[in-house]
Structure formats: structure tokens, C-alpha cells
CSV table of C-alpha atoms and ligand atoms in Angstrom, one decimal:
chain,number,residue,atom,x,y,z
A,44,UNK,CA,21.8,-17.1,9.2
A,45,UNK,CA,18.1,-17.5,10.2
A,46,UNK,CA,15.7,-15.7,7.9
A,47,UNK,CA,12.0,-14.9,8.3
A,48,UNK,CA,10.0,-14.5,5.1
A,49,UNK,CA,6.4,-13.3,5.2
A,50,UNK,CA,4.3,-14.3,2.3
A,51,UNK,CA,6.4,-17.5,2.1
A,52,UNK,CA,3.7,-19.6,0.4
A,53,UNK,CA,3.2,-17.1,-2.4
A,54,UNK,CA,4.9,-17.0,-5.8
A,55,UNK,CA,8.0,-14.9,-5.0
A,56,UNK,CA,8.1,-15.9,-1.3
A,57,UNK,CA,8.4,-19.6,-2.1
A,58,UNK,CA,11.2,-19.0,-4.5
A,59,UNK,CA,13.0,-16.9,-1.9
A,60,UNK,CA,12.6,-19.7,0.6
A,61,UNK,CA,14.2,-22.1,-1.8
A,62,UNK,CA,17.1,-19.7,-2.5
A,63,UNK,CA,17.9,-19.0,1.2
A,64,UNK,CA,17.8,-22.7,2.0
A,65,UNK,CA,20.1,-23.4,-1.0
A,66,UNK,CA,22.4,-20.8,0.4
A,67,UNK,CA,22.6,-22.7,3.7
A,68,UNK,CA,20.2,-20.6,5.8
A,69,UNK,CA,17.5,-21.6,8.2
A,70,UNK,CA,14.1,-20.2,7.1
A,71,UNK,CA,10.9,-19.5,8.9
A,72,UNK,CA,7.9,-18.8,6.6
A,73,UNK,CA,4.8,-17.0,7.7
A,74,UNK,CA,1.7,-17.0,5.6
A,75,UNK,CA,-2.1,-16.9,6.0
A,76,UNK,CA,-2.7,-18.5,2.6
A,77,UNK,CA,-5.0,-15.7,1.4
A,78,UNK,CA,-3.5,-15.8,-2.0
A,79,UNK,CA,-0.7,-18.3,-1.6
A,80,UNK,CA,-0.7,-22.1,-1.3
A,81,UNK,CA,0.9,-24.8,0.7
A,82,UNK,CA,1.5,-26.6,-2.6
A,83,UNK,CA,4.3,-24.1,-3.3
A,84,UNK,CA,6.2,-25.4,-0.3
A,85,UNK,CA,5.2,-29.0,-0.4
A,86,UNK,CA,8.7,-30.1,-1.6
A,87,UNK,CA,10.0,-28.8,1.8
A,88,UNK,CA,7.8,-30.9,4.0
A,89,UNK,CA,10.8,-32.9,5.3
A,90,UNK,CA,13.3,-30.0,5.3
A,91,UNK,CA,14.6,-29.6,8.9
A,92,UNK,CA,15.9,-26.1,8.2
A,93,UNK,CA,12.4,-24.8,7.2
A,94,UNK,CA,9.4,-24.0,9.4
A,95,UNK,CA,6.1,-22.8,8.0
A,96,UNK,CA,3.7,-20.9,10.4
A,97,UNK,CA,0.1,-20.1,9.5
A,98,UNK,CA,-0.4,-16.5,10.7
A,99,UNK,CA,-1.9,-13.2,9.5
A,100,UNK,CA,1.1,-10.8,9.8
A,101,UNK,CA,-1.3,-7.9,10.1
A,102,UNK,CA,-1.6,-9.2,13.7
A,103,UNK,CA,1.4,-9.2,16.0
A,104,UNK,CA,3.8,-12.1,15.6
A,105,UNK,CA,6.6,-13.3,17.9
A,106,UNK,CA,9.4,-15.6,16.6
A,107,UNK,CA,12.1,-17.4,18.6
A,108,UNK,CA,15.0,-18.0,18.5
A,109,UNK,CA,16.7,-15.0,17.0
A,110,UNK,CA,16.4,-14.2,13.3
A,111,UNK,CA,19.1,-12.3,11.3
A,112,UNK,CA,16.9,-11.2,8.4
A,113,UNK,CA,13.2,-10.3,7.8
A,114,UNK,CA,11.9,-10.2,4.2
A,115,UNK,CA,8.4,-8.8,4.1
A,116,UNK,CA,6.7,-10.2,1.0
A,117,UNK,CA,3.1,-10.8,2.4
A,118,UNK,CA,0.5,-8.9,0.4
A,119,UNK,CA,-2.1,-9.7,-2.3
A,120,UNK,CA,-0.1,-8.7,-5.4
A,121,UNK,CA,-2.2,-9.1,-8.5
A,122,UNK,CA,-4.8,-6.4,-9.5
A,123,UNK,CA,-7.6,-9.0,-9.4
A,124,UNK,CA,-6.5,-10.1,-5.8
A,125,UNK,CA,-6.0,-6.7,-4.3
A,126,UNK,CA,-9.3,-5.4,-5.8
A,127,UNK,CA,-11.1,-8.3,-4.2
A,128,UNK,CA,-9.2,-7.9,-0.9
A,129,UNK,CA,-8.9,-4.1,-0.5
A,130,UNK,CA,-8.9,-3.9,3.3
A,131,UNK,CA,-6.6,-6.9,3.8
A,132,UNK,CA,-4.2,-5.3,1.3
A,133,UNK,CA,-4.1,-1.9,3.1
A,134,UNK,CA,-3.8,-3.8,6.5
A,135,UNK,CA,-0.9,-6.0,5.4
A,136,UNK,CA,0.9,-3.0,3.8
A,137,UNK,CA,0.3,-0.9,7.0
A,138,UNK,CA,-0.1,-3.0,10.1
A,139,UNK,CA,1.8,-6.0,8.5
A,140,UNK,CA,4.8,-3.9,7.6
A,141,UNK,CA,4.8,-2.3,11.1
A,142,UNK,CA,4.7,-5.8,12.7
A,143,UNK,CA,7.5,-7.1,10.4
A,144,UNK,CA,9.6,-4.0,11.2
A,145,UNK,CA,9.0,-4.6,14.9
A,146,UNK,CA,10.2,-8.2,14.6
A,147,UNK,CA,13.4,-7.0,12.8
A,148,UNK,CA,14.0,-4.3,15.5
A,149,UNK,CA,13.5,-6.7,18.4
A,150,UNK,CA,16.0,-9.1,16.9
A,151,UNK,CA,18.5,-6.5,15.5
A,152,UNK,CA,17.8,-8.1,12.1
A,153,UNK,CA,18.2,-6.7,8.6
A,154,UNK,CA,14.8,-5.9,7.0
A,155,UNK,CA,13.8,-6.0,3.4
A,156,UNK,CA,10.5,-4.6,2.1
A,157,UNK,CA,8.9,-6.0,-1.1
A,158,UNK,CA,7.7,-2.8,-2.7
A,159,UNK,CA,6.5,-2.3,-6.3
A,160,UNK,CA,6.7,-0.4,-9.5
A,161,UNK,CA,3.1,0.6,-8.6
A,162,UNK,CA,4.5,3.3,-6.3
A,163,UNK,CA,5.1,5.1,-9.6
A,164,UNK,CA,1.4,4.8,-10.5
A,165,UNK,CA,0.6,5.8,-14.1
A,166,UNK,CA,4.1,7.3,-14.6
A,167,UNK,CA,4.9,10.6,-16.2
A,168,UNK,CA,8.6,9.8,-16.2
A,169,UNK,CA,9.7,7.0,-18.5
A,170,UNK,CA,11.6,4.7,-17.8
A,171,UNK,CA,11.0,5.0,-14.1
A,172,UNK,CA,14.0,6.1,-12.0
A,173,UNK,CA,14.0,5.6,-8.2
A,174,UNK,CA,14.0,9.4,-7.6
A,175,UNK,CA,10.6,9.7,-9.4
A,176,UNK,CA,7.8,10.3,-6.8
A,177,UNK,CA,5.0,8.8,-8.9
A,178,UNK,CA,1.5,9.6,-10.1
A,179,UNK,CA,-1.0,7.6,-8.0
A,180,UNK,CA,-4.8,8.0,-7.7
A,181,UNK,CA,-5.3,7.4,-4.0
A,182,UNK,CA,-9.0,6.9,-4.3
A,183,UNK,CA,-9.1,4.6,-7.3
A,184,UNK,CA,-9.3,0.8,-7.1
A,185,UNK,CA,-5.5,0.4,-7.4
A,186,UNK,CA,-5.0,2.9,-4.6
A,187,UNK,CA,-5.4,0.2,-1.9
A,188,UNK,CA,-2.3,-1.5,-3.2
A,189,UNK,CA,-0.3,1.5,-4.4
A,190,UNK,CA,-0.8,3.6,-1.2
A,191,UNK,CA,-0.3,0.6,1.1
A,192,UNK,CA,3.1,0.1,-0.5
A,193,UNK,CA,4.0,3.8,-0.4
A,194,UNK,CA,3.0,3.9,3.3
A,195,UNK,CA,5.1,0.7,3.8
A,196,UNK,CA,8.1,2.4,2.2
A,197,UNK,CA,7.6,5.5,4.4
A,198,UNK,CA,7.3,3.3,7.5
A,199,UNK,CA,10.5,1.4,6.5
A,200,UNK,CA,12.4,4.6,6.1
A,201,UNK,CA,11.0,5.9,9.4
A,202,UNK,CA,12.4,2.8,11.2
A,203,UNK,CA,15.7,3.3,9.5
A,204,UNK,CA,15.9,7.0,10.6
A,205,UNK,CA,14.3,6.8,14.0
A,206,UNK,CA,15.7,3.4,15.2
A,207,UNK,CA,18.7,3.0,12.9
A,208,UNK,CA,17.2,-0.3,11.6
A,209,UNK,CA,19.2,-1.8,8.8
A,210,UNK,CA,16.6,-1.6,5.9
A,211,UNK,CA,16.3,-2.4,2.2
A,212,UNK,CA,13.5,-1.6,-0.2
A,213,UNK,CA,13.1,-3.4,-3.5
A,214,UNK,CA,10.7,-2.0,-6.1
A,215,UNK,CA,9.7,-5.1,-8.0
A,216,UNK,CA,8.5,-4.7,-11.7
A,217,UNK,CA,6.2,-7.3,-13.3
A,218,UNK,CA,7.7,-10.7,-12.5
A,219,UNK,CA,6.5,-14.1,-13.8
A,220,UNK,CA,7.3,-17.7,-13.6
A,221,UNK,CA,6.4,-21.1,-12.1
A,222,UNK,CA,4.1,-21.1,-9.0
A,223,UNK,CA,2.0,-18.1,-10.0
A,224,UNK,CA,-1.6,-18.9,-9.3
A,225,UNK,CA,-3.2,-19.6,-12.7
A,226,UNK,CA,-6.3,-17.6,-11.6
A,227,UNK,CA,-4.6,-14.6,-10.1
A,228,UNK,CA,-5.5,-12.6,-13.2
A,229,UNK,CA,-2.0,-11.3,-14.1
A,230,UNK,CA,-1.3,-11.1,-17.8
A,231,UNK,CA,1.4,-13.6,-18.2
A,232,UNK,CA,-0.4,-16.3,-16.3
A,233,UNK,CA,-3.7,-15.5,-18.0
A,234,UNK,CA,-2.2,-15.6,-21.5
A,235,UNK,CA,-0.3,-18.9,-20.9
A,236,UNK,CA,-3.3,-20.7,-19.4
A,237,UNK,CA,-5.6,-19.3,-22.2
A,238,UNK,CA,-3.0,-20.4,-24.8
A,239,UNK,CA,-2.6,-23.9,-23.4
A,240,UNK,CA,-6.4,-24.3,-23.2
A,241,UNK,CA,-6.9,-23.0,-26.8
A,242,UNK,CA,-9.0,-20.2,-25.4
A,243,UNK,CA,-8.9,-16.6,-26.6
A,244,UNK,CA,-6.3,-14.4,-24.9
A,245,UNK,CA,-8.1,-11.5,-23.2
A,246,UNK,CA,-6.5,-8.2,-24.1
A,247,UNK,CA,-7.6,-5.3,-22.0
A,248,UNK,CA,-8.0,-2.0,-23.8
A,249,UNK,CA,-6.1,-1.6,-27.1
A,250,UNK,CA,-3.2,-3.8,-25.9
A,251,UNK,CA,-0.8,-0.9,-26.7
A,252,UNK,CA,0.0,-0.3,-23.0
A,253,UNK,CA,3.5,-1.6,-22.1
A,254,UNK,CA,5.0,-3.6,-19.3
A,255,UNK,CA,8.6,-4.9,-18.8
A,256,UNK,CA,8.6,-8.6,-17.7
A,257,UNK,CA,11.2,-10.1,-15.4
A,258,UNK,CA,11.7,-13.9,-15.0
A,259,UNK,CA,11.5,-15.0,-11.4
A,260,UNK,CA,15.1,-16.4,-11.4
A,261,UNK,CA,16.5,-13.0,-12.3
A,262,UNK,CA,14.2,-11.3,-9.8
A,263,UNK,CA,15.3,-13.6,-6.9
A,264,UNK,CA,19.0,-13.0,-7.8
A,265,UNK,CA,18.4,-9.2,-7.7
A,266,UNK,CA,16.6,-9.3,-4.4
A,267,UNK,CA,19.3,-11.5,-2.7
A,268,UNK,CA,22.0,-9.1,-4.0
A,269,UNK,CA,20.1,-6.1,-2.6
A,270,UNK,CA,19.6,-7.9,0.7
A,271,UNK,CA,23.3,-8.5,0.9
A,272,UNK,CA,24.3,-5.0,-0.2
A,273,UNK,CA,24.6,-1.8,1.9
A,274,UNK,CA,22.0,0.2,-0.2
A,275,UNK,CA,19.2,1.7,1.9
A,276,UNK,CA,17.5,3.8,-0.8
A,277,UNK,CA,14.9,1.9,-2.9
A,278,UNK,CA,16.2,-0.1,-5.9
A,279,UNK,CA,14.2,-1.0,-9.0
A,280,UNK,CA,14.6,-4.7,-9.9
A,281,UNK,CA,13.0,-5.6,-13.2
A,282,UNK,CA,13.8,-6.3,-16.9
A,283,UNK,CA,14.1,-3.1,-18.9
A,284,UNK,CA,13.0,-4.8,-22.2
A,285,UNK,CA,9.6,-3.1,-22.7
A,286,UNK,CA,6.7,-4.9,-24.6
A,287,UNK,CA,3.2,-4.0,-25.5
A,288,UNK,CA,0.5,-6.4,-24.3
A,289,UNK,CA,-0.1,-7.2,-28.0
A,290,UNK,CA,3.6,-8.1,-28.3
A,291,UNK,CA,3.3,-10.4,-25.3
A,292,UNK,CA,0.2,-12.1,-26.8
A,293,UNK,CA,2.1,-12.8,-30.0
A,294,UNK,CA,5.0,-14.4,-28.1
A,295,UNK,CA,2.7,-16.5,-25.8
A,296,UNK,CA,0.6,-17.6,-28.8
A,297,UNK,CA,3.7,-18.8,-30.6
A,298,UNK,CA,5.2,-20.6,-27.6
A,299,UNK,CA,1.9,-22.3,-26.6
A,300,UNK,CA,1.0,-23.2,-30.2
A,301,UNK,CA,-2.4,-21.5,-29.8
A,302,UNK,CA,-4.2,-20.6,-33.0
A,303,UNK,CA,-7.2,-18.9,-31.3
A,304,UNK,CA,-7.7,-15.2,-32.1
A,305,UNK,CA,-7.5,-12.9,-29.0
A,306,UNK,CA,-10.5,-10.9,-27.7
A,307,UNK,CA,-10.5,-7.3,-26.5
A,308,UNK,CA,-12.0,-6.4,-23.1
A,309,UNK,CA,-12.3,-3.0,-21.3
A,310,UNK,CA,-9.2,-1.5,-19.8
A,311,UNK,CA,-9.4,-1.6,-15.9
A,312,UNK,CA,-9.5,1.9,-14.3
A,313,UNK,CA,-6.1,3.6,-13.7
A,314,UNK,CA,-4.2,0.8,-15.6
A,315,UNK,CA,-0.8,2.4,-16.2
A,316,UNK,CA,-0.1,3.2,-19.9
A,317,UNK,CA,3.6,2.4,-19.7
A,318,UNK,CA,6.0,0.8,-17.3
A,319,UNK,CA,9.7,0.2,-17.6
A,320,UNK,CA,12.4,0.2,-14.9
A,321,UNK,CA,15.6,2.3,-15.1
A,322,UNK,CA,18.0,-0.3,-13.6
A,323,UNK,CA,21.1,1.9,-13.5
A,324,UNK,CA,21.2,1.7,-9.6
A,325,UNK,CA,20.9,-2.1,-9.6
A,326,UNK,CA,23.6,-2.4,-12.3
A,327,UNK,CA,26.0,0.0,-10.5
A,328,UNK,CA,25.4,-0.9,-6.9
A,329,UNK,CA,24.5,-4.6,-7.0
A,330,UNK,CA,26.3,-5.6,-10.2
A,331,UNK,CA,22.9,-7.1,-11.3
A,332,UNK,CA,21.2,-7.3,-14.6
A,333,UNK,CA,18.6,-9.6,-15.9
A,334,UNK,CA,19.8,-12.5,-18.1
A,335,UNK,CA,16.5,-14.2,-19.2
A,336,UNK,CA,14.7,-12.6,-22.1
A,337,UNK,CA,10.9,-12.8,-22.4
A,338,UNK,CA,10.6,-15.5,-25.0
A,339,UNK,CA,13.1,-17.7,-23.1
A,340,UNK,CA,11.3,-17.0,-19.8
A,341,UNK,CA,7.9,-17.8,-21.2
A,342,UNK,CA,9.3,-21.1,-22.6
A,343,UNK,CA,10.7,-21.9,-19.1
A,344,UNK,CA,7.3,-21.1,-17.5
A,345,UNK,CA,5.0,-23.1,-19.8
A,346,UNK,CA,5.7,-26.6,-18.3
A,347,UNK,CA,4.5,-25.5,-14.9
A,348,UNK,CA,1.2,-24.1,-16.3
A,349,UNK,CA,0.9,-27.2,-18.5
A,350,UNK,CA,1.0,-29.3,-15.3
A,351,UNK,CA,-1.7,-27.1,-13.7
A,352,UNK,CA,-3.9,-27.2,-16.7
A,353,UNK,CA,-3.6,-31.0,-17.1
A,354,UNK,CA,-4.5,-31.5,-13.4
A,355,UNK,CA,-7.6,-29.5,-13.8
A,356,UNK,CA,-8.6,-30.9,-17.2
A,357,UNK,CA,-11.2,-33.3,-15.9
B,970,LIG,P1,1.4,-13.8,-4.1
B,970,LIG,O1,0.0,-13.5,-3.9
B,970,LIG,O2,1.8,-15.1,-4.8
B,970,LIG,O3,2.1,-14.0,-2.7
B,970,LIG,C1,1.8,-13.2,-1.6
B,970,LIG,C2,1.7,-14.1,-0.3
B,970,LIG,O4,1.5,-13.3,0.8
B,970,LIG,C3,0.7,-15.2,-0.4
B,970,LIG,O5,1.2,-16.4,-0.1
B,970,LIG,C4,-0.4,-14.7,0.6
B,970,LIG,O6,-1.1,-15.8,1.1
B,970,LIG,C5,0.5,-14.0,1.6
B,970,LIG,N1,-0.2,-13.0,2.4
B,970,LIG,C6,-1.0,-12.0,2.0
B,970,LIG,N2,-1.5,-11.3,3.1
B,970,LIG,C7,-1.0,-11.9,4.2
B,970,LIG,C8,-1.1,-11.6,5.6
B,970,LIG,N3,-1.8,-10.6,6.0
B,970,LIG,N4,-0.4,-12.4,6.4
B,970,LIG,C9,0.4,-13.5,6.0
B,970,LIG,N5,0.5,-13.7,4.7
B,970,LIG,C10,-0.1,-13.0,3.8
B,970,LIG,O7,2.2,-12.6,-4.8
B,970,LIG,P2,3.7,-12.4,-5.3
B,970,LIG,O8,3.6,-12.1,-6.7
B,970,LIG,O9,4.5,-13.5,-4.8
B,970,LIG,O10,4.1,-11.1,-4.5
B,970,LIG,C11,4.9,-11.2,-3.3
B,970,LIG,C12,5.3,-9.7,-2.9
B,970,LIG,O11,6.0,-9.1,-3.9
B,970,LIG,C13,4.1,-8.8,-2.6
B,970,LIG,O12,4.4,-8.0,-1.5
B,970,LIG,C14,3.9,-8.0,-3.8
B,970,LIG,O13,3.3,-6.8,-3.6
B,970,LIG,C15,5.4,-7.9,-4.3
B,970,LIG,N6,5.5,-7.6,-5.7
B,970,LIG,C16,5.3,-8.6,-6.6
B,970,LIG,C17,5.4,-8.4,-8.0
B,970,LIG,C18,5.2,-9.4,-9.0
B,970,LIG,O14,5.3,-9.1,-10.2
B,970,LIG,N7,5.1,-10.7,-8.7
B,970,LIG,C19,5.5,-7.1,-8.4
B,970,LIG,C20,5.7,-6.1,-7.5
B,970,LIG,C21,5.6,-6.3,-6.1
B,971,LIG,N1,-3.9,-7.5,-19.1
B,971,LIG,C1,-4.5,-7.9,-20.2
B,971,LIG,N2,-5.2,-9.1,-20.2
B,971,LIG,C2,-5.2,-9.9,-19.1
B,971,LIG,C3,-4.6,-9.5,-17.9
B,971,LIG,C4,-4.0,-8.2,-17.9
B,971,LIG,O1,-4.5,-7.3,-21.3
B,971,LIG,O2,-5.8,-11.0,-19.2
B,971,LIG,C5,-3.2,-6.2,-19.1
B,971,LIG,C6,-3.5,-5.2,-18.0
B,971,LIG,O3,-4.6,-4.4,-18.3
B,971,LIG,C7,-2.2,-4.5,-17.8
B,971,LIG,C8,-1.2,-5.5,-18.2
B,971,LIG,O4,-1.8,-6.5,-18.9
B,971,LIG,O5,-2.2,-3.4,-18.8
B,971,LIG,C9,-0.5,-6.1,-17.0
B,971,LIG,O6,-1.5,-6.5,-16.1
B,971,LIG,P1,-1.2,-7.4,-14.8
B,971,LIG,O7,-2.5,-7.6,-14.1
B,971,LIG,O8,-0.3,-8.5,-15.1
B,971,LIG,O9,-0.2,-6.4,-13.9
B,971,LIG,P2,-0.1,-4.8,-13.6
B,971,LIG,O10,1.1,-4.5,-14.3
B,971,LIG,O11,-1.3,-4.1,-14.2
B,971,LIG,O12,-0.1,-4.7,-12.2
């Protein structure tokens, strides 16, 4: 199999590249490095089954020879990134998804869209099931990401219905692990870096808002199983163990050995109060469930961030 992955130099994209190569595939990665880094793929420099192309997927892209699968992961993904890149985020969710679908159609390839729990917005149904339509503010700062992904899902289903394209949609819930950019502003990376530097962890709002954190190894396994399944409707992939941000700070403080007291900062606008996936569909149809708890996952992730912090110490 020959697989095209957009956003290949990003956090999730680079782990997917590794996984498809390990499974014996050839992989073509496309990235414009707006939030990703060549460092994430440095270990593949001499890998003959991997090609990396620098390209903005919001512009048309042609790939030869034939690809059998297209996984569209390109998009700024952290609230800090998509707030700083609002138009690029809307373009890659809209034009980028259209271009990626066009490639899949031309090659008769299976297409998988990286969607998000943000399609549920600030949810009124908890935990979130795939049949919940969400509660999104289209004109708020998060709207650029949420609506781009909602449009991307609609476009994916339109290609499925109008062109009989073989499509998959994964709704990814907060995922963490090695290769996250230390400055991308997400809570797990912020807290680990702050903990390792002995700086105060920044808790936004009261810290009573909840998230459900999935380790990248579990997430990649879920995505690959979905890609290999026959399920067209969206599937939540995430860890249903729900934590407050205060709980997370306690865990990261303990695991990093930090003794610095946290500080409280204003809650960003439209920050969802709760988030937790209902994963019945993934369990039933993919035989998937997460296996790595938050404490273990944080422990596995710390050495990567320690390396980053040490490199930037001087
Ligand atoms: P990331 O920022 O690390 O990776 C995104 C990659 O896409 C980067 O390498 C970036 O340079 C690239 N990119 C962005 N715009 C591009 C464009 N126009 N053309 C080519 N490349 C482009 O983020 P991530 O966490 O790895 O997220 C990957 C995907 O998964 C995104 O689509 C994101 O919305 C989705 N997702 C991630 C999470 C999570 O918790 N990590 C949660 C929900 C959804
Ligand atoms: N958050 C926080 N401190 C930080 C970064 C984030 O308290 O330094 C909070 C944020 O307000 C949100 C949660 O942690 O409630 C998760 O934020 P993140 O940016 O990781 O992802 P989101 O789930 O909001 O997309």
C-alpha cells in the first residue's frame, strides 16, 4: 500500500508515518511546516519507503504514482495555533480537505479525515456520542477551527454520497505525547514543560473544566483500526477517563517533581466546560479501547520534553 499523509511533520502525522512504515507501507508526507517540524521526521531521512514534500495542501497537489490511502491531518490544531492562524485554519479545513478528497478520488483511494471533539463545541450532551450535533459559536475565536472541521466532515460525506468515495472520519479527543511542540500552548505540553522548568503551571479559569486525555500510542492504534474498518460514519477516538485541569496539574506536578504552586489565568473565550468521548462505537466496531492511563502516559511523555527543555536550557 502507498499512503499519503497531509500534516506528516506534525505531532500525530509523524506518528502515523512511523506506524504505516512499520506496517510495511510506502508513505508520502505533505507538510508546509506551519506548525510542524522536520525534526519529527529526521529519523526517516534515509528511509527509502518515505518521501516528504513541502507543500501547502490548501493549494492543489498532484501525486504519482498511485496512492491507495489519503489521511488528511494537516491543520493547526492547538487553540493558540489556530487563533494565531485563523484564515490558514479555515483554508486547510475547507480548500485543503477539498484538495485531499480530490486526490483520493483521482486515485480511487480510501480517505480518512482527522476531525475533532471540537465539532461538539461546548457540549450539552455528556459524554459526547457521535450522533450529537454540537454547540458551536461560529463567530467566536474557536469558530475558525470548529467550523472548518464541521465543513470538512460535510465535504467528506458529500464526496462519499456524490462520488461513492470510500471515506472515514475520526473525531479525535485531546491527545498528547512525544513530538508535541513545547510552545503549542496545549495543556499537557504546557504543564510538563512548566513542571520540568520549575515554573508555575498556568491554570485557565478555575481549573474545574474537564478534558479526557488520550496517549498518542492509543490514538494511532484507533486511527489505524478505523482506517482498516468499513465504518463510514464518524467515530470518536479518545480516552473516556475524565479529569479536571486541576487533577491534571496534580498528576504532572508529581511526575515532574515540581514544587512550584500553580497560577490562575483568565479562561479563554468559549473554552468548553466539559469534554469526554462516548467510545461505544469504537469498542463495538473497531474492537478498540485505550490501554494507557493518564499517569502512565504522562510518565512516558516526560523524557521527550526533558530533552527539549535541556536543549533550550542555555
Ligand atoms: P500539529 O500542529 O502538530 O500538526 C499539524 C500539521 O499540519 C503540522 O505539521 C503543520 O505544519 C501541518 N499543516 C498545517 N496546515 C497545513 C497546510 N495548509 N498544508 C500542509 N501542511 C499543513 O497538530 P496535531 O496535534 O498533530 O494535529 C493533527 C490533526 O489532528 C489536525 O488536523 C488536528 O485538527 C487533528 N486533531 C488533533 C488533536 C490532538 O489532540 N492532537 C485533537 C483533535 C484533532
Ligand atoms: N489550559 C490551562 N492551562 C494551560 C493551557 C490550557 O488551564 O496552560 C486549559 C484550557 O483552558 C482548556 C484545557 O486546559 O480548558 C485544555 O486546553 P488545550 O489547549 O490543551 O485544548 P482544548 O481541549 O481546549 O482544545
